[in-house]
Amino acid sequence: YGAGTTHVTLVQPYLGVKFDLPRGYKLSGLLSQRWRDGKEDFKGFWYDKNVGISHEDHGSLRIGAMTTRAWSMADYPFGSDIGVGDEWASSGAGYGLLTHALRYTSRQFDVADGDLVVEATYDFGKSGWKNNKPRFWELWLQYRRGDLGIDVMFQEGKNGPPVSFGHAPFSSLFYDSAFDKDLGGSGQSIAMIMARYRVDAKLDVYGGLRGNRWSGAYAKFLQSAADNPAGFDIWNNPFNVDWSNGLGGGVYKAYPATSVDVVLGARYKISEKLAAYTGMVHLGTASTDNPTERGQSNSATFNTLGLSYDYGHGLRLNGVIGMVHYGKRGLSPTSMPSHQAFTGIDSRVEKRGNWFGAGATFTF
């Protein structure tokens, strides 16, 4: 154990079209995919592949593949501006990518001397399921008044993949619907609020709160290696399972869990091109009746301090130092997707760790 290095390259092109229609309507389409180190970020899933129609008096209606507000806005610009985009947006019980979604976004309403936008999204998930049909909905409210901006999101997913990875695609309970009749359901949801306030021309402060809920997903042995052409045993996707409590037939009981996560930060404009920032994310312990330890008694606190320089011509340079402190050495908190997510520092090996990094973002 000791120091290590890592790198990542993300490329995400966008292809969009817009057409003016009679009576003030507009038709648009958007296609976008992200490649991580030369490979599709999520194989088989698009970031955007949708069409929409809009009118300034009636709002917009969009259908197809798209990103959720809870992930995309928490990642950028909110989390990225204070150096905790991944730690905040990619944790918790939410989902990030939608596959067969329908989204309505209202026009701006004048409310309490500010502007309010309301949006509702529904995703049908992957087809081919009868007993465990997937469904997803998200409600987003955005309020802007002067120097204050507030975003409120609610998500609920039913029979999607049971995860604690806010960037995950919403699809179905398991990769193969042939096991539909052998599986029980699963659900998870979030309620989140994020606020940004401009104190003056140089200083912005940030704050956010998220509640997570998981139903838990029973572990179920589905097929032995002898019956599987690939030659390995097949289990479902379990979540928060008590592996000491076998119910017979290769089934192990799972338990619901809830947790609360917090984000705070500030960004200070030193000059026209240079800004300093700091961010903090705390992933809290979880409440559950699971008698065995699955990470529910652990927590994690991430802190960052960085500089951002806008070189111009679409190029922005960034440098950051950071630290993570786990509540204890052991399994990672329920809100984390893996034991070494976001930092590469494994909660089972070290209670705390530090890192520094440099990066560049080029937009053209």
PDB file of N, CA, C and O in Angstrom, residues 131-174:
ATOM      1  N   ASN A 131     -43.525  -9.448 -14.614  1.00  0.00           N
ATOM      2  CA  ASN A 131     -43.709  -9.458 -13.154  1.00  0.00           C
ATOM      3  C   ASN A 131     -43.012  -8.293 -12.478  1.00  0.00           C
ATOM      4  O   ASN A 131     -43.488  -7.776 -11.468  1.00  0.00           O
ATOM      5  N   ASN A 132     -41.870  -7.899 -13.013  1.00  0.00           N
ATOM      6  CA  ASN A 132     -41.059  -6.843 -12.407  1.00  0.00           C
ATOM      7  C   ASN A 132     -40.821  -5.711 -13.409  1.00  0.00           C
ATOM      8  O   ASN A 132     -39.680  -5.393 -13.766  1.00  0.00           O
ATOM      9  N   LYS A 133     -41.916  -5.134 -13.868  1.00  0.00           N
ATOM     10  CA  LYS A 133     -41.805  -4.050 -14.852  1.00  0.00           C
ATOM     11  C   LYS A 133     -41.071  -2.852 -14.244  1.00  0.00           C
ATOM     12  O   LYS A 133     -41.430  -2.384 -13.171  1.00  0.00           O
ATOM     13  N   PRO A 134     -40.050  -2.338 -14.921  1.00  0.00           N
ATOM     14  CA  PRO A 134     -39.359  -1.155 -14.405  1.00  0.00           C
ATOM     15  C   PRO A 134     -40.166   0.116 -14.666  1.00  0.00           C
ATOM     16  O   PRO A 134     -40.895   0.218 -15.662  1.00  0.00           O
ATOM     17  N   ARG A 135     -40.040   1.073 -13.765  1.00  0.00           N
ATOM     18  CA  ARG A 135     -40.635   2.401 -13.963  1.00  0.00           C
ATOM     19  C   ARG A 135     -39.825   3.403 -13.159  1.00  0.00           C
ATOM     20  O   ARG A 135     -39.264   3.085 -12.115  1.00  0.00           O
ATOM     21  N   PHE A 136     -39.773   4.621 -13.659  1.00  0.00           N
ATOM     22  CA  PHE A 136     -38.966   5.659 -13.020  1.00  0.00           C
ATOM     23  C   PHE A 136     -39.645   7.006 -13.234  1.00  0.00           C
ATOM     24  O   PHE A 136     -40.178   7.287 -14.306  1.00  0.00           O
ATOM     25  N   TRP A 137     -39.608   7.836 -12.199  1.00  0.00           N
ATOM     26  CA  TRP A 137     -40.043   9.211 -12.399  1.00  0.00           C
ATOM     27  C   TRP A 137     -39.139  10.167 -11.638  1.00  0.00           C
ATOM     28  O   TRP A 137     -38.530   9.808 -10.635  1.00  0.00           O
ATOM     29  N   GLU A 138     -39.052  11.387 -12.159  1.00  0.00           N
ATOM     30  CA  GLU A 138     -38.255  12.442 -11.529  1.00  0.00           C
ATOM     31  C   GLU A 138     -39.015  13.762 -11.647  1.00  0.00           C
ATOM     32  O   GLU A 138     -39.547  14.088 -12.708  1.00  0.00           O
ATOM     33  N   LEU A 139     -39.059  14.502 -10.551  1.00  0.00           N
ATOM     34  CA  LEU A 139     -39.651  15.834 -10.530  1.00  0.00           C
ATOM     35  C   LEU A 139     -38.554  16.834 -10.196  1.00  0.00           C
ATOM     36  O   LEU A 139     -37.794  16.639  -9.232  1.00  0.00           O
ATOM     37  N   TRP A 140     -38.453  17.892 -10.999  1.00  0.00           N
ATOM     38  CA  TRP A 140     -37.417  18.918 -10.821  1.00  0.00           C
ATOM     39  C   TRP A 140     -38.084  20.289 -10.758  1.00  0.00           C
ATOM     40  O   TRP A 140     -38.901  20.637 -11.600  1.00  0.00           O
ATOM     41  N   LEU A 141     -37.717  21.055  -9.741  1.00  0.00           N
ATOM     42  CA  LEU A 141     -38.169  22.439  -9.611  1.00  0.00           C
ATOM     43  C   LEU A 141     -36.936  23.327  -9.490  1.00  0.00           C
ATOM     44  O   LEU A 141     -36.070  23.084  -8.645  1.00  0.00           O
ATOM     45  N   GLN A 142     -36.877  24.341 -10.335  1.00  0.00           N
ATOM     46  CA  GLN A 142     -35.768  25.293 -10.298  1.00  0.00           C
ATOM     47  C   GLN A 142     -36.314  26.699 -10.054  1.00  0.00           C
ATOM     48  O   GLN A 142     -37.193  27.164 -10.778  1.00  0.00           O
ATOM     49  N   TYR A 143     -35.759  27.342  -9.015  1.00  0.00           N
ATOM     50  CA  TYR A 143     -36.195  28.693  -8.665  1.00  0.00           C
ATOM     51  C   TYR A 143     -34.988  29.623  -8.670  1.00  0.00           C
ATOM     52  O   TYR A 143     -33.952  29.322  -8.059  1.00  0.00           O
ATOM     53  N   ARG A 144     -35.109  30.752  -9.376  1.00  0.00           N
ATOM     54  CA  ARG A 144     -34.058  31.759  -9.446  1.00  0.00           C
ATOM     55  C   ARG A 144     -34.630  33.125  -9.065  1.00  0.00           C
ATOM     56  O   ARG A 144     -35.638  33.554  -9.609  1.00  0.00           O
ATOM     57  N   ARG A 145     -33.956  33.739  -8.108  1.00  0.00           N
ATOM     58  CA  ARG A 145     -34.362  35.087  -7.707  1.00  0.00           C
ATOM     59  C   ARG A 145     -33.099  35.886  -7.385  1.00  0.00           C
ATOM     60  O   ARG A 145     -32.426  35.621  -6.385  1.00  0.00           O
ATOM     61  N   GLY A 146     -32.758  36.805  -8.263  1.00  0.00           N
ATOM     62  CA  GLY A 146     -31.561  37.616  -8.053  1.00  0.00           C
ATOM     63  C   GLY A 146     -30.307  36.753  -7.965  1.00  0.00           C
ATOM     64  O   GLY A 146     -29.989  35.993  -8.890  1.00  0.00           O
ATOM     65  N   ASP A 147     -29.611  36.820  -6.856  1.00  0.00           N
ATOM     66  CA  ASP A 147     -28.361  36.086  -6.661  1.00  0.00           C
ATOM     67  C   ASP A 147     -28.565  34.694  -6.056  1.00  0.00           C
ATOM     68  O   ASP A 147     -27.596  33.996  -5.777  1.00  0.00           O
ATOM     69  N   LEU A 148     -29.811  34.303  -5.853  1.00  0.00           N
ATOM     70  CA  LEU A 148     -30.112  33.008  -5.246  1.00  0.00           C
ATOM     71  C   LEU A 148     -30.651  32.038  -6.286  1.00  0.00           C
ATOM     72  O   LEU A 148     -31.542  32.383  -7.062  1.00  0.00           O
ATOM     73  N   GLY A 149     -30.108  30.830  -6.297  1.00  0.00           N
ATOM     74  CA  GLY A 149     -30.612  29.765  -7.164  1.00  0.00           C
ATOM     75  C   GLY A 149     -30.863  28.502  -6.349  1.00  0.00           C
ATOM     76  O   GLY A 149     -30.004  28.086  -5.565  1.00  0.00           O
ATOM     77  N   ILE A 150     -32.042  27.899  -6.502  1.00  0.00           N
ATOM     78  CA  ILE A 150     -32.401  26.696  -5.756  1.00  0.00           C
ATOM     79  C   ILE A 150     -32.919  25.646  -6.730  1.00  0.00           C
ATOM     80  O   ILE A 150     -33.751  25.940  -7.591  1.00  0.00           O
ATOM     81  N   ASP A 151     -32.415  24.417  -6.596  1.00  0.00           N
ATOM     82  CA  ASP A 151     -32.897  23.282  -7.383  1.00  0.00           C
ATOM     83  C   ASP A 151     -33.379  22.195  -6.428  1.00  0.00           C
ATOM     84  O   ASP A 151     -32.660  21.810  -5.501  1.00  0.00           O
ATOM     85  N   VAL A 152     -34.579  21.692  -6.668  1.00  0.00           N
ATOM     86  CA  VAL A 152     -35.157  20.627  -5.849  1.00  0.00           C
ATOM     87  C   VAL A 152     -35.479  19.455  -6.775  1.00  0.00           C
ATOM     88  O   VAL A 152     -36.106  19.636  -7.821  1.00  0.00           O
ATOM     89  N   MET A 153     -35.035  18.248  -6.405  1.00  0.00           N
ATOM     90  CA  MET A 153     -35.279  17.055  -7.205  1.00  0.00           C
ATOM     91  C   MET A 153     -35.855  15.936  -6.357  1.00  0.00           C
ATOM     92  O   MET A 153     -35.438  15.746  -5.209  1.00  0.00           O
ATOM     93  N   PHE A 154     -36.788  15.213  -6.938  1.00  0.00           N
ATOM     94  CA  PHE A 154     -37.315  13.988  -6.350  1.00  0.00           C
ATOM     95  C   PHE A 154     -37.205  12.892  -7.404  1.00  0.00           C
ATOM     96  O   PHE A 154     -37.563  13.103  -8.556  1.00  0.00           O
ATOM     97  N   GLN A 155     -36.707  11.741  -6.998  1.00  0.00           N
ATOM     98  CA  GLN A 155     -36.607  10.584  -7.889  1.00  0.00           C
ATOM     99  C   GLN A 155     -37.182   9.352  -7.210  1.00  0.00           C
ATOM    100  O   GLN A 155     -37.000   9.170  -6.009  1.00  0.00           O
ATOM    101  N   GLU A 156     -37.838   8.515  -8.005  1.00  0.00           N
ATOM    102  CA  GLU A 156     -38.221   7.201  -7.523  1.00  0.00           C
ATOM    103  C   GLU A 156     -38.051   6.203  -8.652  1.00  0.00           C
ATOM    104  O   GLU A 156     -38.576   6.398  -9.750  1.00  0.00           O
ATOM    105  N   GLY A 157     -37.305   5.135  -8.387  1.00  0.00           N
ATOM    106  CA  GLY A 157     -37.127   4.071  -9.364  1.00  0.00           C
ATOM    107  C   GLY A 157     -37.672   2.766  -8.817  1.00  0.00           C
ATOM    108  O   GLY A 157     -37.411   2.405  -7.670  1.00  0.00           O
ATOM    109  N   LYS A 158     -38.431   2.049  -9.628  1.00  0.00           N
ATOM    110  CA  LYS A 158     -38.993   0.756  -9.245  1.00  0.00           C
ATOM    111  C   LYS A 158     -38.490  -0.298 -10.228  1.00  0.00           C
ATOM    112  O   LYS A 158     -38.629  -0.139 -11.448  1.00  0.00           O
ATOM    113  N   ASN A 159     -37.873  -1.353  -9.694  1.00  0.00           N
ATOM    114  CA  ASN A 159     -37.364  -2.464 -10.492  1.00  0.00           C
ATOM    115  C   ASN A 159     -36.289  -2.039 -11.487  1.00  0.00           C
ATOM    116  O   ASN A 159     -36.175  -2.581 -12.588  1.00  0.00           O
ATOM    117  N   GLY A 160     -35.501  -1.042 -11.088  1.00  0.00           N
ATOM    118  CA  GLY A 160     -34.263  -0.756 -11.787  1.00  0.00           C
ATOM    119  C   GLY A 160     -33.134  -1.503 -11.101  1.00  0.00           C
ATOM    120  O   GLY A 160     -33.347  -2.213 -10.118  1.00  0.00           O
ATOM    121  N   PRO A 161     -31.904  -1.392 -11.588  1.00  0.00           N
ATOM    122  CA  PRO A 161     -30.792  -2.070 -10.914  1.00  0.00           C
ATOM    123  C   PRO A 161     -30.590  -1.507  -9.510  1.00  0.00           C
ATOM    124  O   PRO A 161     -30.503  -0.283  -9.339  1.00  0.00           O
ATOM    125  N   PRO A 162     -30.541  -2.342  -8.463  1.00  0.00           N
ATOM    126  CA  PRO A 162     -30.335  -1.840  -7.103  1.00  0.00           C
ATOM    127  C   PRO A 162     -28.878  -1.409  -6.899  1.00  0.00           C
ATOM    128  O   PRO A 162     -27.973  -2.250  -6.871  1.00  0.00           O
ATOM    129  N   VAL A 163     -28.650  -0.104  -6.773  1.00  0.00           N
ATOM    130  CA  VAL A 163     -27.288   0.434  -6.703  1.00  0.00           C
ATOM    131  C   VAL A 163     -27.243   1.628  -5.751  1.00  0.00           C
ATOM    132  O   VAL A 163     -28.271   2.207  -5.390  1.00  0.00           O
ATOM    133  N   SER A 164     -26.029   2.014  -5.370  1.00  0.00           N
ATOM    134  CA  SER A 164     -25.801   3.303  -4.712  1.00  0.00           C
ATOM    135  C   SER A 164     -24.789   4.051  -5.567  1.00  0.00           C
ATOM    136  O   SER A 164     -23.664   4.325  -5.158  1.00  0.00           O
ATOM    137  N   PHE A 165     -25.190   4.351  -6.783  1.00  0.00           N
ATOM    138  CA  PHE A 165     -24.336   4.967  -7.801  1.00  0.00           C
ATOM    139  C   PHE A 165     -25.192   5.935  -8.597  1.00  0.00           C
ATOM    140  O   PHE A 165     -25.883   5.548  -9.533  1.00  0.00           O
ATOM    141  N   GLY A 166     -25.186   7.214  -8.190  1.00  0.00           N
ATOM    142  CA  GLY A 166     -26.081   8.204  -8.775  1.00  0.00           C
ATOM    143  C   GLY A 166     -25.885   8.464 -10.249  1.00  0.00           C
ATOM    144  O   GLY A 166     -26.677   9.179 -10.865  1.00  0.00           O
ATOM    145  N   HIS A 167     -24.851   7.883 -10.853  1.00  0.00           N
ATOM    146  CA  HIS A 167     -24.572   8.040 -12.281  1.00  0.00           C
ATOM    147  C   HIS A 167     -25.119   6.858 -13.091  1.00  0.00           C
ATOM    148  O   HIS A 167     -25.079   6.856 -14.318  1.00  0.00           O
ATOM    149  N   ALA A 168     -25.638   5.850 -12.414  1.00  0.00           N
ATOM    150  CA  ALA A 168     -26.014   4.591 -13.067  1.00  0.00           C
ATOM    151  C   ALA A 168     -27.172   4.769 -14.039  1.00  0.00           C
ATOM    152  O   ALA A 168     -28.085   5.555 -13.804  1.00  0.00           O
ATOM    153  N   PRO A 169     -27.185   4.005 -15.143  1.00  0.00           N
ATOM    154  CA  PRO A 169     -28.345   4.005 -16.037  1.00  0.00           C
ATOM    155  C   PRO A 169     -29.520   3.276 -15.382  1.00  0.00           C
ATOM    156  O   PRO A 169     -29.336   2.280 -14.678  1.00  0.00           O
ATOM    157  N   PHE A 170     -30.722   3.783 -15.646  1.00  0.00           N
ATOM    158  CA  PHE A 170     -31.933   3.082 -15.217  1.00  0.00           C
ATOM    159  C   PHE A 170     -32.364   2.171 -16.362  1.00  0.00           C
ATOM    160  O   PHE A 170     -32.610   2.631 -17.473  1.00  0.00           O
ATOM    161  N   SER A 171     -32.470   0.870 -16.088  1.00  0.00           N
ATOM    162  CA  SER A 171     -32.824  -0.073 -17.156  1.00  0.00           C
ATOM    163  C   SER A 171     -33.826  -1.103 -16.656  1.00  0.00           C
ATOM    164  O   SER A 171     -35.022  -1.002 -16.920  1.00  0.00           O
ATOM    165  N   SER A 172     -33.344  -2.112 -15.888  1.00  0.00           N
ATOM    166  CA  SER A 172     -34.214  -3.169 -15.398  1.00  0.00           C
ATOM    167  C   SER A 172     -33.576  -3.813 -14.176  1.00  0.00           C
ATOM    168  O   SER A 172     -32.416  -3.563 -13.849  1.00  0.00           O
ATOM    169  N   LEU A 173     -34.341  -4.664 -13.523  1.00  0.00           N
ATOM    170  CA  LEU A 173     -33.906  -5.292 -12.283  1.00  0.00           C
ATOM    171  C   LEU A 173     -32.686  -6.180 -12.479  1.00  0.00           C
ATOM    172  O   LEU A 173     -31.834  -6.306 -11.588  1.00  0.00           O
ATOM    173  N   PHE A 174     -32.585  -6.809 -13.659  1.00  0.00           N
ATOM    174  CA  PHE A 174     -31.498  -7.742 -13.960  1.00  0.00           C
ATOM    175  C   PHE A 174     -31.236  -7.665 -15.452  1.00  0.00           C
ATOM    176  O   PHE A 174     -32.087  -7.193 -16.223  1.00  0.00           O
TER     177      PHE A 174
END
